[in-house]
mmCIF file of C-alpha atoms in Angstrom:
data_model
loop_
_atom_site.group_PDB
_atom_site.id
_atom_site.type_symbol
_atom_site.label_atom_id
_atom_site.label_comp_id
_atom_site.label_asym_id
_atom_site.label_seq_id
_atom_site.Cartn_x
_atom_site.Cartn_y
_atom_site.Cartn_z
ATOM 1 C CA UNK A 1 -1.314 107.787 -42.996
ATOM 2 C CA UNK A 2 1.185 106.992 -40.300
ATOM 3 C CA UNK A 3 4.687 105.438 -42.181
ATOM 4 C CA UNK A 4 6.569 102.772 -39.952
ATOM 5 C CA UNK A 5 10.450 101.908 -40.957
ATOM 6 C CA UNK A 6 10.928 98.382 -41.712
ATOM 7 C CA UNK A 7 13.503 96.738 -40.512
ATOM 8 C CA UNK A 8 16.566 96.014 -43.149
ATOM 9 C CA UNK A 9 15.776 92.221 -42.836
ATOM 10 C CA UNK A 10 12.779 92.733 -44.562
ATOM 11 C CA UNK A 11 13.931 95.037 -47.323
ATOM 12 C CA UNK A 12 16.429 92.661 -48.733
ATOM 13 C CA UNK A 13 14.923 89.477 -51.021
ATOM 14 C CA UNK A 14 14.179 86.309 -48.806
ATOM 15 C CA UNK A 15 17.200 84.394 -50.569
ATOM 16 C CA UNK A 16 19.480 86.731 -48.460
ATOM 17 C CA UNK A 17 17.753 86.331 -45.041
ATOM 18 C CA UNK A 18 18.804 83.814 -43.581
ATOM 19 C CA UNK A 19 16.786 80.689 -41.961
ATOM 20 C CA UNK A 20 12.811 80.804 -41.834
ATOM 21 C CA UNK A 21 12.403 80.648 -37.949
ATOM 22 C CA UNK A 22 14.795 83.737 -37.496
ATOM 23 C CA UNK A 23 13.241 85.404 -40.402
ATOM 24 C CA UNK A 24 9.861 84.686 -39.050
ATOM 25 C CA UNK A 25 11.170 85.915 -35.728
ATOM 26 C CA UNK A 26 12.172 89.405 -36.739
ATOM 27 C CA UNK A 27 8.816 89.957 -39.338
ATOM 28 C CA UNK A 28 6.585 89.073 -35.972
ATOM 29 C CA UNK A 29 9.526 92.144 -33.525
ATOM 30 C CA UNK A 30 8.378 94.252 -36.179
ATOM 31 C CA UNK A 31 4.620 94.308 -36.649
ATOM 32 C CA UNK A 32 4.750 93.443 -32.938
ATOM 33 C CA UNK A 33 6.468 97.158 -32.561
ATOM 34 C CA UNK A 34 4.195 98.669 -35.505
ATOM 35 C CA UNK A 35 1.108 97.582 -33.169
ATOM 36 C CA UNK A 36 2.685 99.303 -29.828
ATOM 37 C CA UNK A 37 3.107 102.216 -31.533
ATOM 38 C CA UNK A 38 -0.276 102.973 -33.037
ATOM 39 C CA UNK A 39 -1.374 101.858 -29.862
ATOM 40 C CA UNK A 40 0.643 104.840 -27.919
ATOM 41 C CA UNK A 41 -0.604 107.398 -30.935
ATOM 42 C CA UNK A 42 -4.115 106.633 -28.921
ATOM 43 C CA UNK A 43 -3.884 108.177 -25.643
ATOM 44 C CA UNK A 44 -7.959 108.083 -25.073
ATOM 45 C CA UNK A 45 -7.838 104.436 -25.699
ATOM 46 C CA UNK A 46 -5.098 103.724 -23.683
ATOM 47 C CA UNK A 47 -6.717 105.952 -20.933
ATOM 48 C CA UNK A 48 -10.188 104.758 -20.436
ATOM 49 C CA UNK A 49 -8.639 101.181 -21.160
ATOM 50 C CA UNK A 50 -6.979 101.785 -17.971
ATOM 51 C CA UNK A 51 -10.261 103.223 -16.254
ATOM 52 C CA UNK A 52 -12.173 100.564 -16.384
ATOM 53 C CA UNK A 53 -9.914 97.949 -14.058
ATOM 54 C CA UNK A 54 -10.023 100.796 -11.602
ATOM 55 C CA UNK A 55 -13.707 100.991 -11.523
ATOM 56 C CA UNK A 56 -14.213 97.669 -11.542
ATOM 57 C CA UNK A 57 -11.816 97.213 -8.593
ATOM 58 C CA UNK A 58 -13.759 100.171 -6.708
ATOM 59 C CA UNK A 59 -17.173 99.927 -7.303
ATOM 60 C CA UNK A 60 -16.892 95.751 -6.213
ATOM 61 C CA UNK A 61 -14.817 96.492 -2.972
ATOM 62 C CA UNK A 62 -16.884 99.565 -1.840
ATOM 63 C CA UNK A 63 -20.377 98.614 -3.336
ATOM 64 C CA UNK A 64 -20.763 95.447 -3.391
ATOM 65 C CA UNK A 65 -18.036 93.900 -0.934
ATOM 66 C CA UNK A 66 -19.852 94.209 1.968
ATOM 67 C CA UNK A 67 -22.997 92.495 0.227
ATOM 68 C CA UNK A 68 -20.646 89.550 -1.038
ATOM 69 C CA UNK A 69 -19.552 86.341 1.756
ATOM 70 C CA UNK A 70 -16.012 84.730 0.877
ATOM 71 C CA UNK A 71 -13.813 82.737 3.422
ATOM 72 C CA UNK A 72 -11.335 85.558 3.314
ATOM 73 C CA UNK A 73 -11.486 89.464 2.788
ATOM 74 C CA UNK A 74 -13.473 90.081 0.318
ATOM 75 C CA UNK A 75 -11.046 92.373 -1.558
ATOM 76 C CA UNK A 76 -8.506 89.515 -1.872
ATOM 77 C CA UNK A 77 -11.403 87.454 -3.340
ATOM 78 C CA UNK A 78 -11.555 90.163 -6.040
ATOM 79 C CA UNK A 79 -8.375 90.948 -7.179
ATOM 80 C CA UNK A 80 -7.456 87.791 -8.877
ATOM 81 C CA UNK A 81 -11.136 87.781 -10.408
ATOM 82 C CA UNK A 82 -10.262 91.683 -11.670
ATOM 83 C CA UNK A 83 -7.097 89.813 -13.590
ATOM 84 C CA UNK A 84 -8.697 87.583 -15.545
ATOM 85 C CA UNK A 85 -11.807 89.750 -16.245
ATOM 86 C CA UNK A 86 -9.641 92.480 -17.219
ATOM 87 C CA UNK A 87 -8.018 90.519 -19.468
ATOM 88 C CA UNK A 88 -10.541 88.725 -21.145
ATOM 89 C CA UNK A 89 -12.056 91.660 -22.036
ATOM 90 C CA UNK A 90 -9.366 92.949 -23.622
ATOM 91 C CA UNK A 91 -9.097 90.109 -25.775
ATOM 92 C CA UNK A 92 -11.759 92.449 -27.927
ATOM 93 C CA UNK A 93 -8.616 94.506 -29.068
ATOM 94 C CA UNK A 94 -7.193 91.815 -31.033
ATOM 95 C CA UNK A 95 -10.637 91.005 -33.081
ATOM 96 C CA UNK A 96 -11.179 94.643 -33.761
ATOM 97 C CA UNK A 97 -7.835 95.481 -34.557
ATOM 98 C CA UNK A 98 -7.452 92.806 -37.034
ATOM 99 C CA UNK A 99 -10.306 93.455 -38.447
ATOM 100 C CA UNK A 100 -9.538 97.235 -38.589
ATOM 101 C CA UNK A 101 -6.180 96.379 -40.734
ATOM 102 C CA UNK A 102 -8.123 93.948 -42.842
ATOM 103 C CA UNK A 103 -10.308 96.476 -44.206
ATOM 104 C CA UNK A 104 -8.243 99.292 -44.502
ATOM 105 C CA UNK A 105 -6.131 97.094 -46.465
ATOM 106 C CA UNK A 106 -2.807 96.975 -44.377
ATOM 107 C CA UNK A 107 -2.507 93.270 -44.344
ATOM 108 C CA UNK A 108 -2.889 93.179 -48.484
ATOM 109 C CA UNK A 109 0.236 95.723 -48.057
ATOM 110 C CA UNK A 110 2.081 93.274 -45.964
ATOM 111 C CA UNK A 111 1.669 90.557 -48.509
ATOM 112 C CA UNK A 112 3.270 92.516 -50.685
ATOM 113 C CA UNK A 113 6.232 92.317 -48.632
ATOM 114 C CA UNK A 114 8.705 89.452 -48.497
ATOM 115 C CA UNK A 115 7.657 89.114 -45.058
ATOM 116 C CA UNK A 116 6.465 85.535 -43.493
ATOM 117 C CA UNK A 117 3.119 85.118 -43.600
ATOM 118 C CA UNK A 118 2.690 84.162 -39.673
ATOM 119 C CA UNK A 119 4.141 87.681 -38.503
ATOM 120 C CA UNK A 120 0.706 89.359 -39.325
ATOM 121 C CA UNK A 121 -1.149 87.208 -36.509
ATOM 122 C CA UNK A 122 1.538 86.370 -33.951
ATOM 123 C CA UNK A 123 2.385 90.301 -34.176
ATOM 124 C CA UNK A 124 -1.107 90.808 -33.358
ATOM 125 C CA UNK A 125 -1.195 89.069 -29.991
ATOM 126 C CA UNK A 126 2.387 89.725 -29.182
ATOM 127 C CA UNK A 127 1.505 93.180 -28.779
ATOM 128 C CA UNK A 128 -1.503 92.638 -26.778
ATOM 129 C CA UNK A 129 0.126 90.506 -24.416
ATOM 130 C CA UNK A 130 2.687 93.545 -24.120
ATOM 131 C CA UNK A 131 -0.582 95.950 -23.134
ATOM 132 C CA UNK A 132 -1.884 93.290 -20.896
ATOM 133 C CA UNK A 133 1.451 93.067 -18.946
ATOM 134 C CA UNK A 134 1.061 97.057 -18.313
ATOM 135 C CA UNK A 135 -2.600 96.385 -17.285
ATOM 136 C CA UNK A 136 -2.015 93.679 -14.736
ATOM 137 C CA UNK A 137 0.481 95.887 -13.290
ATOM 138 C CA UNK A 138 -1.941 98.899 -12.827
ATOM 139 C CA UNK A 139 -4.431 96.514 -11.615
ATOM 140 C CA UNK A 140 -1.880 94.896 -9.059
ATOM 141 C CA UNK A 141 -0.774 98.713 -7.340
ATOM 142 C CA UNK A 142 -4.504 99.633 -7.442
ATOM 143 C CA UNK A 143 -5.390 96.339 -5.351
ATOM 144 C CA UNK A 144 -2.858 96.564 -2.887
ATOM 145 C CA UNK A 145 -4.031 100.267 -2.325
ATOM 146 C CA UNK A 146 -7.192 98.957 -1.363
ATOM 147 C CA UNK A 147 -6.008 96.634 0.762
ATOM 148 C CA UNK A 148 -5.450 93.022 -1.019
ATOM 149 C CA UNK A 149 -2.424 91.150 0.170
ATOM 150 C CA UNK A 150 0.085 88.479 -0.582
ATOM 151 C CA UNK A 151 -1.183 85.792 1.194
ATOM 152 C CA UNK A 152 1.637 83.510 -0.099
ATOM 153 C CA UNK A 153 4.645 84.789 -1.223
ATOM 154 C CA UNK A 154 6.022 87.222 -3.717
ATOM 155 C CA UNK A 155 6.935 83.978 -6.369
ATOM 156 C CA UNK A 156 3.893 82.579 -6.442
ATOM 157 C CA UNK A 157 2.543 86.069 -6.842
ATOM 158 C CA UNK A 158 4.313 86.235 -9.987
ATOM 159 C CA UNK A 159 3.334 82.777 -11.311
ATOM 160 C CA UNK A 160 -0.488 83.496 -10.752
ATOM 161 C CA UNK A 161 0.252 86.657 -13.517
ATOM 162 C CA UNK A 162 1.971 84.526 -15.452
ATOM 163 C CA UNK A 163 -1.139 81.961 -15.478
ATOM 164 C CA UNK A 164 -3.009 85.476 -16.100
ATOM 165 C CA UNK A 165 -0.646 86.389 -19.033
ATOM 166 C CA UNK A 166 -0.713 83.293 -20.677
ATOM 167 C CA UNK A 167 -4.784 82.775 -20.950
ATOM 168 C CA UNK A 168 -4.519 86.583 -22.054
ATOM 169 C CA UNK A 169 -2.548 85.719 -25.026
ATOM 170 C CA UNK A 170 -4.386 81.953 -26.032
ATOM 171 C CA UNK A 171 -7.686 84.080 -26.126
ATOM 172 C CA UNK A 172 -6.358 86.550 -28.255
ATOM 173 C CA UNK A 173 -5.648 83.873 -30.976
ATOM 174 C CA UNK A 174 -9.591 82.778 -30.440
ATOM 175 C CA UNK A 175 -10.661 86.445 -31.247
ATOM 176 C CA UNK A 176 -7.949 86.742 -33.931
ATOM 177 C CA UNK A 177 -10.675 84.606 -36.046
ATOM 178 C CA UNK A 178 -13.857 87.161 -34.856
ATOM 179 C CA UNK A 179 -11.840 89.785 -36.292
ATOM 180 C CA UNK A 180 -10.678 88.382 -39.542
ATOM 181 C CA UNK A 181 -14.434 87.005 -39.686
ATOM 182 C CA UNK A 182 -16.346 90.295 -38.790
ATOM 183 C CA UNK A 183 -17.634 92.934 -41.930
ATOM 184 C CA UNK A 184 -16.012 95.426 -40.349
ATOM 185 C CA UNK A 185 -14.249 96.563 -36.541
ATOM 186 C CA UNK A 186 -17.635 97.436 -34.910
ATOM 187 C CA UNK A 187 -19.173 94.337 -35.941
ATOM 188 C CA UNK A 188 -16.047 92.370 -34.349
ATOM 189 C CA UNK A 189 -17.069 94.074 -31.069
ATOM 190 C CA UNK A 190 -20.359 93.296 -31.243
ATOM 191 C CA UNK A 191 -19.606 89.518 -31.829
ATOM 192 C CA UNK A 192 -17.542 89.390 -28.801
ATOM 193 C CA UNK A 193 -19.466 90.087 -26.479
ATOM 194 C CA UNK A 194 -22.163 87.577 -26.483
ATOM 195 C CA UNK A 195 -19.331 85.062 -25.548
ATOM 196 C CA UNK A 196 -17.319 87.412 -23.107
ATOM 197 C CA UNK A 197 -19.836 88.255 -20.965
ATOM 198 C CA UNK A 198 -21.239 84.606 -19.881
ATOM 199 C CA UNK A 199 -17.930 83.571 -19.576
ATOM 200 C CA UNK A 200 -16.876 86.219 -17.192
ATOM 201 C CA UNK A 201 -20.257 86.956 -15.154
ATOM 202 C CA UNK A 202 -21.503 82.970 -15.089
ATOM 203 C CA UNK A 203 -18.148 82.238 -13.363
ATOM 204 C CA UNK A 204 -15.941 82.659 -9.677
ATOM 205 C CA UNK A 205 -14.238 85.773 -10.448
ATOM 206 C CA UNK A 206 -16.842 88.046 -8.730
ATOM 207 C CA UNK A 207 -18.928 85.754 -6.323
ATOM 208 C CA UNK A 208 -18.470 82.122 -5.107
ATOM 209 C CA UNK A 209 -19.690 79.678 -8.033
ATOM 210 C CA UNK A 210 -21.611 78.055 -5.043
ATOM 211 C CA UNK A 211 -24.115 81.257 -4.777
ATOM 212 C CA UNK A 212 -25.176 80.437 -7.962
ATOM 213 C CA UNK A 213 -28.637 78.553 -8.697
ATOM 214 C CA UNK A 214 -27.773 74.597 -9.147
ATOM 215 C CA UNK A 215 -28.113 74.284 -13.256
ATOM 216 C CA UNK A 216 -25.456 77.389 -13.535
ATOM 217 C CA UNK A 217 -23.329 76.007 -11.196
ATOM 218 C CA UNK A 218 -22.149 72.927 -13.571
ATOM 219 C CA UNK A 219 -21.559 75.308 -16.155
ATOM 220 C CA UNK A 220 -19.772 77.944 -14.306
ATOM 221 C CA UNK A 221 -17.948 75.390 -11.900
ATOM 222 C CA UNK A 222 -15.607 74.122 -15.127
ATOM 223 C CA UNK A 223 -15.463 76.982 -17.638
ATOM 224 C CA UNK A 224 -11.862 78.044 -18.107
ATOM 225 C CA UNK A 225 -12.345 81.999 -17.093
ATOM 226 C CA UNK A 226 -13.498 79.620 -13.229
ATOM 227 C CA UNK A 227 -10.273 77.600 -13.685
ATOM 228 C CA UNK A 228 -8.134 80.693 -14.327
ATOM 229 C CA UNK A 229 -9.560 82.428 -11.581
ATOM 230 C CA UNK A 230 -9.488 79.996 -9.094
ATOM 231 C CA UNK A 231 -5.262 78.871 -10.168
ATOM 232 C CA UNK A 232 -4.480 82.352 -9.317
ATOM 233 C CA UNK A 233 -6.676 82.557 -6.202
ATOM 234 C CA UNK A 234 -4.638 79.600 -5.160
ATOM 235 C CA UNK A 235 -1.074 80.649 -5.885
ATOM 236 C CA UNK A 236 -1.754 84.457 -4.436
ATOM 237 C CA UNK A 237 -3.640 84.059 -1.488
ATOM 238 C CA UNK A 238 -3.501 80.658 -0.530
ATOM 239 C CA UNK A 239 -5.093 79.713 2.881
ATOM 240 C CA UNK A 240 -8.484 78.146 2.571
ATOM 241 C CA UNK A 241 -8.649 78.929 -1.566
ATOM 242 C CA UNK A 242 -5.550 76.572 -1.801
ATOM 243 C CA UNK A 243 -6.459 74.743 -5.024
ATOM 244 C CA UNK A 244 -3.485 73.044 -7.030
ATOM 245 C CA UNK A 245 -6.233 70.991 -8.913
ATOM 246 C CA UNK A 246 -7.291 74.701 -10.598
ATOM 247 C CA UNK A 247 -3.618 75.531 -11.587
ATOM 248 C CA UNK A 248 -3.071 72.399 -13.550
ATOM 249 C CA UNK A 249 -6.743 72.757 -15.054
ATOM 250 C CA UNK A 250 -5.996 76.313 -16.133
ATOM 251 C CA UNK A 251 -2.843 75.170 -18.037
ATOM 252 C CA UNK A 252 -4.868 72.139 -19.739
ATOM 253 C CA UNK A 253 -7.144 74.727 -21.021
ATOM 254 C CA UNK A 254 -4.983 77.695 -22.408
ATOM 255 C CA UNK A 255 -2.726 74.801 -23.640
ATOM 256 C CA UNK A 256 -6.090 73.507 -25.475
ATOM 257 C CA UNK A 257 -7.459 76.881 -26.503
ATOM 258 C CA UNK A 258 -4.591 77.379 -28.083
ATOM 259 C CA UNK A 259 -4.208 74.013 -29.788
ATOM 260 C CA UNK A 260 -7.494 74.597 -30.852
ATOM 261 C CA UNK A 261 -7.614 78.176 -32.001
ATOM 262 C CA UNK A 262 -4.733 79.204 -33.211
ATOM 263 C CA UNK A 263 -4.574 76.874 -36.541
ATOM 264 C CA UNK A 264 -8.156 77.950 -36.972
ATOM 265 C CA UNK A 265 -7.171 81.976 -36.701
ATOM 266 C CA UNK A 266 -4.530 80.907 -39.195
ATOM 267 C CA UNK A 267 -6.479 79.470 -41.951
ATOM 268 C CA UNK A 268 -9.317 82.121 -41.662
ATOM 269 C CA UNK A 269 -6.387 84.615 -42.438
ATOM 270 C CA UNK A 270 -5.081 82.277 -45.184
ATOM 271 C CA UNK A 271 -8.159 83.026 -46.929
ATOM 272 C CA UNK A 272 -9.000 86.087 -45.953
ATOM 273 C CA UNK A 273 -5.045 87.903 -46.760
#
């Protein structure tokens, strides 16, 4: 078994660390960097975690592009859609590697320490926000190799991966609960899935929501992975998929997701730890 130094701040006695937010702070740096680490001692992962984007991005631009009408090149259709689906699906990291620690007993170890409770969780997704940033950067220099381009400028670029970023890290908090929930890791993937795969396939990150037969359209029309999709279309290419209405509709919902979610994931692993 792999031994991680913890910081000095948690070795002393919580009377001599100072005040709860910057306590809470530096447990959250630290199983934050604990997570990145046994995350690096997994090349394969890391690897083929990085394959699929790439496939994704090829097989739809050379396979299916041609098959697929959007009002602008298809390719710059598809990028935006490859964010959030990459994403998303990596959400399934945080549920199994919750549920991984949880019954290997890692998380009874931490509540051994004088370490705040919240740093177990928050760690968690703070470190999978931290691989998503690296992902969304190989997707970004794999699109523009295949031709997708800027077709606003290089700030609203940035706030479109921002908008990508921050649904990244509100749905790892929803899958924090399938992990502490699940018997064991493989289960937690398994559970996933059934709810990943409507949301990303029933909605506009592949193909126009208006291809779709009329009683999928309502559904897949307002579903947040649509909303996400759509607020990014908007800020990086612009033009006729201008859509400020789906920027301030993606916020609403990774502000409620989160609202929603993250007290839940908390009192699951009140019970559970």
């Amino acid at each position: 078994m792999t031994t991680i130094a913890l910081p000095r701040s948690i070795e002393q006695p919580v009377e001599q660390r100072g005040n709860r937010l910057g306590w809470a702070i530096q447990d959250t740096l630290t199983v934050t960097w604990r997570n990145l680490i046994a995350l690096t001692r997994t090349q394969e992962a890391v690897f083929f975690s990085a394959v699929q984007p790439i496939m994704f991005v090829l097989l739809f631009v050379y396979v299916f592009g041609g098959a697929i009408h959007t009002s602008v090149p298809y390719v710059d259709y598809l990028i935006p859609g490859v964010f959030v689906q990459t994403v998303t699906f990596g959400a399934v990291a945080t549920a199994v590697g919750l549920s991984e620690d949880l019954h290997k007993g890692l998380i009874e170890r931490f509540r051994a320490l004088p370490m705040a409770r919240s740093a177990v969780l928050a760690g968690r997704t703070t470190a999978d926000l931290v691989r998503n940033v690296f992902v969304v950067v190989l997707i970004s220099v794999v699109g523009f190799a295949v031709g997708f381009r800027i077709g606003t400028n290089f700030g609203l670029f940035l706030c479109g991966l921002l908008i990508v970023l921050l649904f990244s890290y509100t749905l790892c908090w929803g899958f924090a609960t399938v992990g502490l929930s699940a018997p064991n890791a493989e289960t937690a993937q398994t559970m996933v899935f059934p709810i990943l795969f409507p949301l990303i396939f029933a909605s506009s990150a592949f193909v126009p929501v208006t291809a779709m037969p009329g009683w999928l359209q309502a559904f897949a029309k307002y579903q947040p992975v649509t909303q996400v999709v759509d607020a990014c279309r908007s800020l990086m290419t612009g033009g006729s998929l201008h859509n400020p209405g789906a920027v301030w509709a993606s916020l609403a919902w990774c502000a409620g997701i989160l609202i929603v979610l993250a007290p839940i994931a908390v009192r699951k692993y009140r019970r559970v730890a």
